Coordinates of C-alpha atoms in Angstrom, one line a residue:
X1 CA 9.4 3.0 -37.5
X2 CA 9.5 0.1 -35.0
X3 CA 13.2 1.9 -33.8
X4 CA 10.9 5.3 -33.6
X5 CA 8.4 4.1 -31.1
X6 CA 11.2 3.0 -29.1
X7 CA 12.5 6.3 -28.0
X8 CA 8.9 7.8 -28.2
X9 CA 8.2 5.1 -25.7
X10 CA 11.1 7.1 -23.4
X11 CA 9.2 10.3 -24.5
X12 CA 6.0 8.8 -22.9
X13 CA 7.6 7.9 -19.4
X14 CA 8.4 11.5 -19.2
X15 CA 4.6 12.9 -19.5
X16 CA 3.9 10.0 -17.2
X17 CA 6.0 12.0 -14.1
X18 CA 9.8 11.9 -15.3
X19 CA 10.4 8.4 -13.8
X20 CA 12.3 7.4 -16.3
X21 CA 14.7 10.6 -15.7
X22 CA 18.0 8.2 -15.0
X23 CA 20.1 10.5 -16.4
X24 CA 19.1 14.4 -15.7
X25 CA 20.8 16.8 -17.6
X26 CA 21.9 19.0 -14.1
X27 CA 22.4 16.0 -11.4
X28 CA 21.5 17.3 -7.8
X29 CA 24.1 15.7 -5.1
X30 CA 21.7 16.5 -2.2
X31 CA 18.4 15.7 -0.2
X32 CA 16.2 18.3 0.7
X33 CA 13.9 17.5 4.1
X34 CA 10.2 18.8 4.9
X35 CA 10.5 21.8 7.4
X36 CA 8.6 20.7 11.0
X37 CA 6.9 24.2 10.6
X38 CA 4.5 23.3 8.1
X39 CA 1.5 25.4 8.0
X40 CA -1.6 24.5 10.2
X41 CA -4.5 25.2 8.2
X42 CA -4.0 23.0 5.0
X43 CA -7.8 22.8 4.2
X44 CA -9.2 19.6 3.2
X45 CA -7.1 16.3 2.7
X46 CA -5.9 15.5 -0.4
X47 CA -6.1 11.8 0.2
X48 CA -8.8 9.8 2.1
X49 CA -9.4 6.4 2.5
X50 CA -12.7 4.6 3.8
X51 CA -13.1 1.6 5.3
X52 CA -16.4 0.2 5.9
X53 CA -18.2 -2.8 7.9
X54 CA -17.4 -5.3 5.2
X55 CA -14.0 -4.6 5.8
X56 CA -13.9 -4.7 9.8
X57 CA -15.8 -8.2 9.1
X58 CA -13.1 -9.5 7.0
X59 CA -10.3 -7.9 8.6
X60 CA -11.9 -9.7 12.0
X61 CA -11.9 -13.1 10.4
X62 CA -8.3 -12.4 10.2
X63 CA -7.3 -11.7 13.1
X64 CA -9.0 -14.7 14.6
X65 CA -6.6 -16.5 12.4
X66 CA -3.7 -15.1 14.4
X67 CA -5.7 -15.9 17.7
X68 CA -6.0 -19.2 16.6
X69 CA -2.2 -19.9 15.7
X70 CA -1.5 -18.4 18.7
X71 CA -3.7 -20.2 21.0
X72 CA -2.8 -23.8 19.5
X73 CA 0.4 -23.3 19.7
X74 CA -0.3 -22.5 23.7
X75 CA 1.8 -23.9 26.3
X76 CA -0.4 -25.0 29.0
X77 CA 1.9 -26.0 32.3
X78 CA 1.4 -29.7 34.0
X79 CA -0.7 -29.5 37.1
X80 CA -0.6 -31.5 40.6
X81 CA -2.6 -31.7 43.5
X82 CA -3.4 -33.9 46.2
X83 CA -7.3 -34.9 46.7
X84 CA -9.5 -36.1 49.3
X85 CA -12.8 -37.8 47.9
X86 CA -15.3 -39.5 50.2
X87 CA -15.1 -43.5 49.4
X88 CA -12.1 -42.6 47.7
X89 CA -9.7 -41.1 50.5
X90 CA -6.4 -39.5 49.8
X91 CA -4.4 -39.6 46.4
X92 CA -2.4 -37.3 44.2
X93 CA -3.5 -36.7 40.5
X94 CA -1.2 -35.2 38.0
X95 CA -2.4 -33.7 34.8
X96 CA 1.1 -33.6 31.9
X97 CA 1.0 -33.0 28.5
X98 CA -1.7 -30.3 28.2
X99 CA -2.0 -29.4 24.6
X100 CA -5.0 -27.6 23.0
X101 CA -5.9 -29.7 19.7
X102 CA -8.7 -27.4 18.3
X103 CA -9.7 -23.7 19.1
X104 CA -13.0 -23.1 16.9
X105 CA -14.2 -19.3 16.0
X106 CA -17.1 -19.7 14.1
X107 CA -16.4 -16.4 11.6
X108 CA -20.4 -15.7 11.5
X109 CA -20.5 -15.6 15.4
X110 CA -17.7 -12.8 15.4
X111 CA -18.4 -8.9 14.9
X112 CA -16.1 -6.0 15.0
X113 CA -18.5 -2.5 15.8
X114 CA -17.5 1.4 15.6
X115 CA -18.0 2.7 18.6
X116 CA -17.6 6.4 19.1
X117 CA -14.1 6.6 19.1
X118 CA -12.7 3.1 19.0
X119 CA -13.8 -0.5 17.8
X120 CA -15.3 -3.0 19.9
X121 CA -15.2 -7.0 18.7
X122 CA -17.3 -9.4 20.1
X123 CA -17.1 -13.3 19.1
X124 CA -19.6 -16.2 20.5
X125 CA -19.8 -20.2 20.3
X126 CA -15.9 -20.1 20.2
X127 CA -15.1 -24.0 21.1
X128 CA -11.6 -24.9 22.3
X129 CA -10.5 -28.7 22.9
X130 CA -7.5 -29.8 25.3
X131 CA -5.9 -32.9 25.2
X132 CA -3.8 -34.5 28.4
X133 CA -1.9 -37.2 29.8
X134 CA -3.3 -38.0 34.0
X135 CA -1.5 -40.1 36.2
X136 CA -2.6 -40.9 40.0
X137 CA -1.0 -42.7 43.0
X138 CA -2.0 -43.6 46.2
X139 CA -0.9 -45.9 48.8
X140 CA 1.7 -47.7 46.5
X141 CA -0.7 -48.1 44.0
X142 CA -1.3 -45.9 40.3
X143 CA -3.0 -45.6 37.7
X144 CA -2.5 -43.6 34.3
X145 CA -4.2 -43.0 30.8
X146 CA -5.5 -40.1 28.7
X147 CA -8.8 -37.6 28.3
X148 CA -10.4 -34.4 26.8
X149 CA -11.6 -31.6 27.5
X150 CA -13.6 -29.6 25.8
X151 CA -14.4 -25.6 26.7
X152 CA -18.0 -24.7 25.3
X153 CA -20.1 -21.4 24.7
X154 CA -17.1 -19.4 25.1
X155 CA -17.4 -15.7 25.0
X156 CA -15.0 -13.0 23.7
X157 CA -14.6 -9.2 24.2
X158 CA -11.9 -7.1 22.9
X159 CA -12.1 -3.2 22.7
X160 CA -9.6 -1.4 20.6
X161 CA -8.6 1.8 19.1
X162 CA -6.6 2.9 16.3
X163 CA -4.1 6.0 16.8
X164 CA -1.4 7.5 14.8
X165 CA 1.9 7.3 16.3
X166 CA 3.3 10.9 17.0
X167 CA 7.0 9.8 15.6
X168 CA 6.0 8.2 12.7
X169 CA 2.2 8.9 12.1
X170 CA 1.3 5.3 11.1
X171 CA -2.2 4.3 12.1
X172 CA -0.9 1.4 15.2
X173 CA -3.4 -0.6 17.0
X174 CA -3.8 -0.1 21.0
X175 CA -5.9 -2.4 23.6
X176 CA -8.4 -1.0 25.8
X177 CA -9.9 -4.3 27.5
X178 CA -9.8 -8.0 26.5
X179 CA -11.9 -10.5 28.5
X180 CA -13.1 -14.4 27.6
X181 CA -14.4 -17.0 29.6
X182 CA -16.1 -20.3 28.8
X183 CA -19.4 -21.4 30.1
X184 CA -20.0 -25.0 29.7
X185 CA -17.0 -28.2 30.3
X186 CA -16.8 -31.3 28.8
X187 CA -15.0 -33.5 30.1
X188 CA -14.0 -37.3 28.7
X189 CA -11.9 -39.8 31.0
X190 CA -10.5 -43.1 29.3
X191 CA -10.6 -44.9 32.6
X192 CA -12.2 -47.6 34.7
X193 CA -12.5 -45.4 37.5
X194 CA -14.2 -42.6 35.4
X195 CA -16.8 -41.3 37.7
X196 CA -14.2 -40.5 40.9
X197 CA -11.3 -39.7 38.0
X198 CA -13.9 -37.2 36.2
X199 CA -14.7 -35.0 39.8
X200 CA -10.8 -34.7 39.9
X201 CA -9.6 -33.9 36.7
X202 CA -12.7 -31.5 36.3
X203 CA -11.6 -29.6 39.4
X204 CA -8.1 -29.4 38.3
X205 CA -9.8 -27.3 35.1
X206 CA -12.3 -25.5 37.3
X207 CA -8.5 -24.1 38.6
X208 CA -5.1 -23.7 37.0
X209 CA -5.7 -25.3 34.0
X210 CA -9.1 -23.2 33.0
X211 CA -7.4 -20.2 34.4
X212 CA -4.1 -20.9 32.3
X213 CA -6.0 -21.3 29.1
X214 CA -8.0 -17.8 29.0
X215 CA -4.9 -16.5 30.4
X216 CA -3.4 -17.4 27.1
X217 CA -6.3 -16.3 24.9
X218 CA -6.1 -13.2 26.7
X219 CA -1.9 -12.8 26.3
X220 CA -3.2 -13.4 22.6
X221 CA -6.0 -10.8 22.4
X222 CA -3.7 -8.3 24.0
X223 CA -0.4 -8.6 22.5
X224 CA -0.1 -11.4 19.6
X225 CA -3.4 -10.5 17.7
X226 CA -2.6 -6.5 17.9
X227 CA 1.2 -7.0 17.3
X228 CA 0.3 -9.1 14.1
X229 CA -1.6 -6.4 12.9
X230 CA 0.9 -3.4 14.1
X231 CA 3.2 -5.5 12.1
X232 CA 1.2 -4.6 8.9
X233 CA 0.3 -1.7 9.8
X234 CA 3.5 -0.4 10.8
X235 CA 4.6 -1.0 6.5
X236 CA 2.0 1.8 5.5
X237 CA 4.2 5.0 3.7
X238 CA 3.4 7.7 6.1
X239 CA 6.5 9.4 4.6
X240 CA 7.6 8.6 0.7
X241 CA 10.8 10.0 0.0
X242 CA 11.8 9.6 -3.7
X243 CA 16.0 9.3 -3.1
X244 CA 17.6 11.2 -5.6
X245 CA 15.3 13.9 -6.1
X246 CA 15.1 16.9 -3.6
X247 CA 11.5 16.4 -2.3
X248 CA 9.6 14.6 0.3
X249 CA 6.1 13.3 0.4
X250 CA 4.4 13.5 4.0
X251 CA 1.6 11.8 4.7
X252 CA -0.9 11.8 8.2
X253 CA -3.6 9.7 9.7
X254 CA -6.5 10.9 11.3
X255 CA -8.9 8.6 12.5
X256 CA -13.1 9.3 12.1
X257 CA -15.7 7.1 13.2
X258 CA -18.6 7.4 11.5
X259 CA -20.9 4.2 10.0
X260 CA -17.5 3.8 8.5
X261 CA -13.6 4.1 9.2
X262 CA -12.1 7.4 7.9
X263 CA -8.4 7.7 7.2
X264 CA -7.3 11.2 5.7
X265 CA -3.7 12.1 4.4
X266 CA -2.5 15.2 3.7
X267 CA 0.5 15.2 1.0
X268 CA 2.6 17.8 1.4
X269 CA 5.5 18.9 -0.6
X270 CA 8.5 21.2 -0.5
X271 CA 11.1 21.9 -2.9
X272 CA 14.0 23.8 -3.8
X273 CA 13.8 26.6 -6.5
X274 CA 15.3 26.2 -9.8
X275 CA 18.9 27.9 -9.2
X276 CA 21.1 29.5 -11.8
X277 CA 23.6 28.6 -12.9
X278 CA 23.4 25.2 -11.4
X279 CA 25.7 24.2 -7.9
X280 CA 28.7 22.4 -9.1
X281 CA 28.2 18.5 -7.5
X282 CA 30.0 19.1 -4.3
X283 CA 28.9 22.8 -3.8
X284 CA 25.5 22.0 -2.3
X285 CA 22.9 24.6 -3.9
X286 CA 21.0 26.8 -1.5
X287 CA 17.4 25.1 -0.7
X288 CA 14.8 27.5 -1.3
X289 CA 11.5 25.7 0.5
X290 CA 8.6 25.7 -1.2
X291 CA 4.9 25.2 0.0
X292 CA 3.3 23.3 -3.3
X293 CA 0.7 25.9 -4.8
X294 CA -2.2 23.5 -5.3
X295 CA -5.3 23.7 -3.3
X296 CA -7.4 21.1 -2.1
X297 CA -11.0 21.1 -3.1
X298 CA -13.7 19.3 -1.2
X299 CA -14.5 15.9 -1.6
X300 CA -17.6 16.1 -3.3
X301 CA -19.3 13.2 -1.9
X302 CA -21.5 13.2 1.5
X303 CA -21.1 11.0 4.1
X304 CA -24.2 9.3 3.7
X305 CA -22.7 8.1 -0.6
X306 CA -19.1 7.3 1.1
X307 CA -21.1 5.3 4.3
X308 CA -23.5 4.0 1.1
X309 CA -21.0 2.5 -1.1
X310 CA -20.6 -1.6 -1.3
X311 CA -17.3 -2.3 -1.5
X312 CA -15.1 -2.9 1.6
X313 CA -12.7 -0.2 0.9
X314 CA -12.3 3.4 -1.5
X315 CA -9.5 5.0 -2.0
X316 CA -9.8 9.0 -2.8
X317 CA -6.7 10.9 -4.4
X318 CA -7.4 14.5 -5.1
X319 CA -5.5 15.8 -8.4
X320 CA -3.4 18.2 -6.4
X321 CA -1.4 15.3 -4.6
X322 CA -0.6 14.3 -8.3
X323 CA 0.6 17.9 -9.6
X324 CA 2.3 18.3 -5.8
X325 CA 4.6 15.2 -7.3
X326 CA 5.1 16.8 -10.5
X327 CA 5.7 20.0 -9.3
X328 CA 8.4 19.5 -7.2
X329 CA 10.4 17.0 -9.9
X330 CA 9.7 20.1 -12.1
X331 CA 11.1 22.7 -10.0
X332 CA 14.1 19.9 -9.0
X333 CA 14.9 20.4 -12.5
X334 CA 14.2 16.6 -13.0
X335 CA 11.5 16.5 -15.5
X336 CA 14.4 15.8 -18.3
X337 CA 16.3 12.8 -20.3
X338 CA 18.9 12.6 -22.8
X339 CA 18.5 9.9 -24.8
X340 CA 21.7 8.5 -27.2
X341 CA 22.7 5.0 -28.4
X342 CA 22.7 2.7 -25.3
X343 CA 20.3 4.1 -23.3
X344 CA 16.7 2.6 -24.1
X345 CA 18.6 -1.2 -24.2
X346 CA 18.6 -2.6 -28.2
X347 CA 17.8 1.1 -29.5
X348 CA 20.6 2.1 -32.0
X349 CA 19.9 6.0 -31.9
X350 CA 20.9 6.8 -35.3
X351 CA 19.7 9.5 -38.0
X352 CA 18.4 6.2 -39.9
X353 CA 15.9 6.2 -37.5
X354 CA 14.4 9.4 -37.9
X355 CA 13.9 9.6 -41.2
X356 CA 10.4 9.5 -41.1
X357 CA 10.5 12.2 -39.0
X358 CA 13.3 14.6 -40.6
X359 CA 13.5 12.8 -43.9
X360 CA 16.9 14.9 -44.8
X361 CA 18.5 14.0 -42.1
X362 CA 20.0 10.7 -42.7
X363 CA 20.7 12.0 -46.1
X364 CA 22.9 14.8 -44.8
X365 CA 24.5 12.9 -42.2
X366 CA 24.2 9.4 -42.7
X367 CA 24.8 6.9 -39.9
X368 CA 25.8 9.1 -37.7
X369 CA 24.5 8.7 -34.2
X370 CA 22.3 10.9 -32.2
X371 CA 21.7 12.5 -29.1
X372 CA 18.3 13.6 -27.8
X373 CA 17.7 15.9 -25.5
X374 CA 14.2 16.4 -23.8
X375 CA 13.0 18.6 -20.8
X376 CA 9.8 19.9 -19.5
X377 CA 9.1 23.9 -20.1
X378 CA 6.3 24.3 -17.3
X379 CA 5.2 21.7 -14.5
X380 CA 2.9 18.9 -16.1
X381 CA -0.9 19.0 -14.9
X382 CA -3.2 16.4 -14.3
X383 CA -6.9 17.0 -14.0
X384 CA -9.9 14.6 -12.6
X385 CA -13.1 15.2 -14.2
X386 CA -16.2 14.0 -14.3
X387 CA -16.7 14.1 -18.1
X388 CA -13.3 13.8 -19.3
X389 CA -12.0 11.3 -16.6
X390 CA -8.1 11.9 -16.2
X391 CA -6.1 14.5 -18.4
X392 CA -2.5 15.0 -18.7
X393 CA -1.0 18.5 -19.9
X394 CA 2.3 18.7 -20.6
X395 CA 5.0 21.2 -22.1
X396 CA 8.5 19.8 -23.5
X397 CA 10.9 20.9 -25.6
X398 CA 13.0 18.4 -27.8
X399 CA 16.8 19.1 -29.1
X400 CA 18.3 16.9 -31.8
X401 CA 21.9 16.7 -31.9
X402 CA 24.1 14.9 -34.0
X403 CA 26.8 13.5 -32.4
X404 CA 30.1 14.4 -34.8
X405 CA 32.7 15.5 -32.9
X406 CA 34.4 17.7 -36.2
X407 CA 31.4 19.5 -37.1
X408 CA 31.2 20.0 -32.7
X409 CA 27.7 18.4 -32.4
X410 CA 25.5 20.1 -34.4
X411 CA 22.1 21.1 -33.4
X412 CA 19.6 19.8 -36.3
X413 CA 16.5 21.3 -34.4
X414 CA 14.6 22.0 -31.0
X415 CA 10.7 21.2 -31.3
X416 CA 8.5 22.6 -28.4
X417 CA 5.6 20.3 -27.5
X418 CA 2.0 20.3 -26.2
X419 CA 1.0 17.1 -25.5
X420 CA -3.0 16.5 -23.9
X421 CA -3.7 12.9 -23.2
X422 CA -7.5 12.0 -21.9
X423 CA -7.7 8.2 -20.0
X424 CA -10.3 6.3 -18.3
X425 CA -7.4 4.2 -16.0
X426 CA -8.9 1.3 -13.6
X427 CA -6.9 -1.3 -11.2
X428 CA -6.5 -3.3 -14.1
X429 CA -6.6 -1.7 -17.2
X430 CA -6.0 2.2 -19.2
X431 CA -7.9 3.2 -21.3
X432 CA -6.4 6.1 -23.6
X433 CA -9.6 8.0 -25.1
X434 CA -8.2 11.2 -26.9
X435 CA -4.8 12.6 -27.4
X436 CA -3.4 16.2 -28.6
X437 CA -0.3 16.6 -29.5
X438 CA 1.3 19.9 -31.0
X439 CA 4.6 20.5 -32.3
X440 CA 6.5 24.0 -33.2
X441 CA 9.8 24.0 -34.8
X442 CA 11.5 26.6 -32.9
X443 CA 14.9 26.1 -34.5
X444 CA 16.1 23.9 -37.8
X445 CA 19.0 23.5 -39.8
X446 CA 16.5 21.8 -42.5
X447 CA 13.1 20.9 -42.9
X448 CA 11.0 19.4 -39.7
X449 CA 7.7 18.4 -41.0
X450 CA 5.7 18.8 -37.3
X451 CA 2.6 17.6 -38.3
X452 CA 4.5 14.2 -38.7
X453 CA 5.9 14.7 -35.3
X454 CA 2.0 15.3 -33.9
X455 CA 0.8 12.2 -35.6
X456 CA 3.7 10.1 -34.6
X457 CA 3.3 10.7 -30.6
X458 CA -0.3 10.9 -30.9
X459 CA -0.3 7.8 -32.5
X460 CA 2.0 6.6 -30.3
X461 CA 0.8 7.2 -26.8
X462 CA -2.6 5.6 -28.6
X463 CA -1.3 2.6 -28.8
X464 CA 0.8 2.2 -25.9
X465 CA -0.1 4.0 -23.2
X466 CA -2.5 1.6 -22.7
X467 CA -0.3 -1.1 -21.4
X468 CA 0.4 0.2 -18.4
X469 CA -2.8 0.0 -15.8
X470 CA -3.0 1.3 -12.3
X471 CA -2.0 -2.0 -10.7
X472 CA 1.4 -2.0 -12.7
X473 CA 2.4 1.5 -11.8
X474 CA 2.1 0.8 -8.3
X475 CA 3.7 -2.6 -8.0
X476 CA 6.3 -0.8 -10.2
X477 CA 7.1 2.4 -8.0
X478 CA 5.3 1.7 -4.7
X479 CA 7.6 -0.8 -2.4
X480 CA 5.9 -1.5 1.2
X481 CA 5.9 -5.0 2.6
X482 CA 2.2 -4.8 2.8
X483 CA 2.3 -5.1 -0.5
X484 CA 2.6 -8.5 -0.7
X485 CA 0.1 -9.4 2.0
X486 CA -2.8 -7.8 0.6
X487 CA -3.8 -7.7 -2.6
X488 CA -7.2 -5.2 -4.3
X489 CA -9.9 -7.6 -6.1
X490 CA -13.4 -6.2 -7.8
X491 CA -12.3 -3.2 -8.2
X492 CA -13.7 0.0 -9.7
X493 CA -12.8 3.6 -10.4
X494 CA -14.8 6.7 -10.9
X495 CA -14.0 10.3 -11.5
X496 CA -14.9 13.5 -10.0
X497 CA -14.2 17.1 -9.9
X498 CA -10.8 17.2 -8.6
X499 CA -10.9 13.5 -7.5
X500 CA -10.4 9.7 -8.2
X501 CA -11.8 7.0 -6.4
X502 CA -11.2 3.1 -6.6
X503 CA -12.9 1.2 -4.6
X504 CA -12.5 -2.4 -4.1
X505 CA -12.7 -5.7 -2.5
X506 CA -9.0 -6.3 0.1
X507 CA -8.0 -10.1 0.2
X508 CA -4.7 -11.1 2.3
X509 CA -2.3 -13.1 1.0
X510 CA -0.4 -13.9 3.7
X511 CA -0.7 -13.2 6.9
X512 CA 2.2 -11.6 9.3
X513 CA 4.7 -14.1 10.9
X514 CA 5.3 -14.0 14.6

């Protein structure tokens, strides 16, 4: 039994979308690309993402973490400049070794707004220390030491907007203004001669040195701080492309400002036609393109329950996007397996192993090894209810061979499949809460008890489906480098007609390196 659920465990990938198809019975040895020409009027997205204030907030705290690496690490040239001061006279002060020691942004003084088209951040109280070397001379005679500065009640604007990029259609980051200033100086002079020192040193900061420090919270504000986030941004699949398999996956951004951020994607798909008989490997087959034939319905939620909801970001997937996927590895002819001793890794396919299933068959031929062959008859279909959460249909048809060269590899039967699997399936766990599985014996050279077959898989997926929640899938299959800086916390999922939403907390876990 234990050697049983092992290949039904290879059965299961296949209903789950045919990812575990390594070795398809017709291989295809070419890639098919999207046409430019799609069609204009593709009716509502299929995938939509919003982003709401808690988000700007906490994606604002971390970009004033790039500002503030960037502005500590700040080179701040040495200044010179001759004086005059009454009772003082002539002398020439020089300011070296002009480092800033702390840049403060208190995170509850800074606010990131949606304007009508754009963003607009605005921080207060930010604090910025300076530390430097002075050294004067006059007349033969010098004098040297240290002091600090520290900028006060500084001020900072920044407006911003957020465009796809018309080559690549990533959402990228693009500065409209950036202004700061400071308003109050603070100056301290470890010196005997502090009061004429001070009127110096704090006129050499009322110049270059002031001017070279916004100058490089500005450089910051419009290049590091947007470049940081480009940098992120720029890892976003705006085009999936599964190698191997003759489809594509397109994706576009289009930005909405509302009391939240709206991003909406369209997934579109295109795919050759099942050809027969199949291209021989270096024969190309004709590509026959395909617009998918699922429609998008409407995402039943107003803007008032998306602007309404608490957590910083939700994430809506329409079920055509799904059945787009499955459709075109269904019409690639890729929705198929054979499965024979040394495929699933410690699996000894033998006709010991189903004799639960075909109890004469290991009589008949005993020890022999097996092949199985499995394939999808129709394109699977996922649905998103309200009441029934996600459902899975799917179609198959199983052949049994046994693999004795003499007797030329007999067929011992071909079972056709209906297989309807119900699952409540969160971030972090799945939830199987009904399963359906029908099997006809279309073909037999001895008895093929199905309703041992239905219990088996039902029984089966029961069990094991289960281990395998959102999160896994798409650490498993979805390979961005934005992957590892952000990570989904509090999350929850709900159902609709036609849709699935999770929303959830966003935490990064690292930022983007220079």
């Amino acid at each position: 039994l234990h050697r049983s659920r092992s290949f039904l465990f290879a059965l299961l990938l296949l209903l789950a979308g045919g990812v575990c198809a390594r070795v398809p019975l017709k291989p295809q040895a070419h890639q098919v690309k999207i046409p430019e020409n799609v069609k204009d009027d593709r009716g509502p997205p299929g995938i939509q993402l919003a982003a709401r204030q808690q988000l700007l907030e906490y994606g604002t705290q971390q970009g004033m973490e790039i500002l503030k690496a960037r502005v500590q690490s700040l080179h701040v040239p040495n200044a010179k400049k001759a004086f005059n001061l009454p009772l003082v006279g002539k002398f020439v002060l020089e300011l070296s070794n002009l480092r800033i020691l702390t840049f403060s942004v208190p995170s509850e003084a800074a606010r990131t707004s949606i304007e009508n088209g754009g963003f607009e951040f605005r921080v207060t109280e930010v604090e910025a220390q300076l530390g430097f070397d002075w050294h004067w001379e006059k007349l033969g005679m010098q004098g040297s030491g240290q002091g600090e500065l520290d900028l006060l009640g500084g001020d900072i604007n920044y407006r911003f907007r957020a465009l796809a990029q018309p080559e690549s259609g990533q959402p990228h980051i693009i500065v409209d203004a950036a202004d700061s200033s400071f308003n109050e100086v603070e100056l301290v002079i470890h010196s005997y001669s502090a009061d004429w020192l001070y009127q110096a040193v704090l006129s050499l900061f009322n110049g270059q040195i002031r001017k070279a420090v916004q100058s490089g919270i500005q450089s910051a504000l419009q290049k590091d701080v947007p470049d940081g986030v480009n940098k992120v941004l720029s890892t976003l699949p705006t085009h999936l492309e599964i190698k191997g398999l003759p489809f594509n996956v397109g994706f576009e951004y289009s930005l909405f400002t509302l009391t939240y951020v709206l991003l909406q994607g369209y997934g579109e798909i295109a795919s050759e036609a099942r050809s027969k008989p199949a291209q021989p490997a270096d024969h190309p087959a004709l590509v026959h393109m395909q617009q998918c034939p699922f429609d998008v319905t409407p995402l039943p939620l107003s803007p008032q329950q998306v602007g309404a909801e608490s957590h910083m970001l939700s994430i809506y997937l329409h079920h055509s996007v799904a059945n787009c996927m499955l459709w075109g590895l269904y019409n690639a002819g890729s929705l198929q397996i054979v499965v024979q001793d040394g495929t699933v890794p410690k699996l000894h396919l033998t006709t010991d192993l189903l004799a639960m299933l075909i109890p004469e068959l290991p009589k008949k031929f005993p020890h022999q090894q097996l092949r199985i062959e499995v394939a999808a008859t129709k394109e699977p279909l996922i649905n998103f209810s309200s009441d029934k959460g996600i459902e899975l249909q799917a179609v198959y048809q199983t052949e049994i061979y046994v693999q004795n060269a003499t007797l030329h590899d007999p067929l011992i039967t071909r079972l056709l499949a209906n297989v309807t699997i119900e699952a409540d399936m969160s971030w972090e766990s799945t939830i199987i809460t009904a399963v359906n599985a029908k099997h006809t014996v279309q073909e037999a050279i001895m008895a093929v008890p199905a309703p041992q077959w239905d219990m088996t898989v039902a029984w089966f997926i029961q069990n094991y489906a289960g281990l395998y929640p959102l999160r896994q899938l798409v650490t498993s299959f979805v390979h961005t480098p934005v992957s590892s800086m952000l990570d989904l916390t509090d999350t929850e999922s709900q159902t609709y007609e036609g849709w699935y939403s999770l929303a959830a907390e966003v935490e990064v876990t690292g930022l983007p390196t220079q």
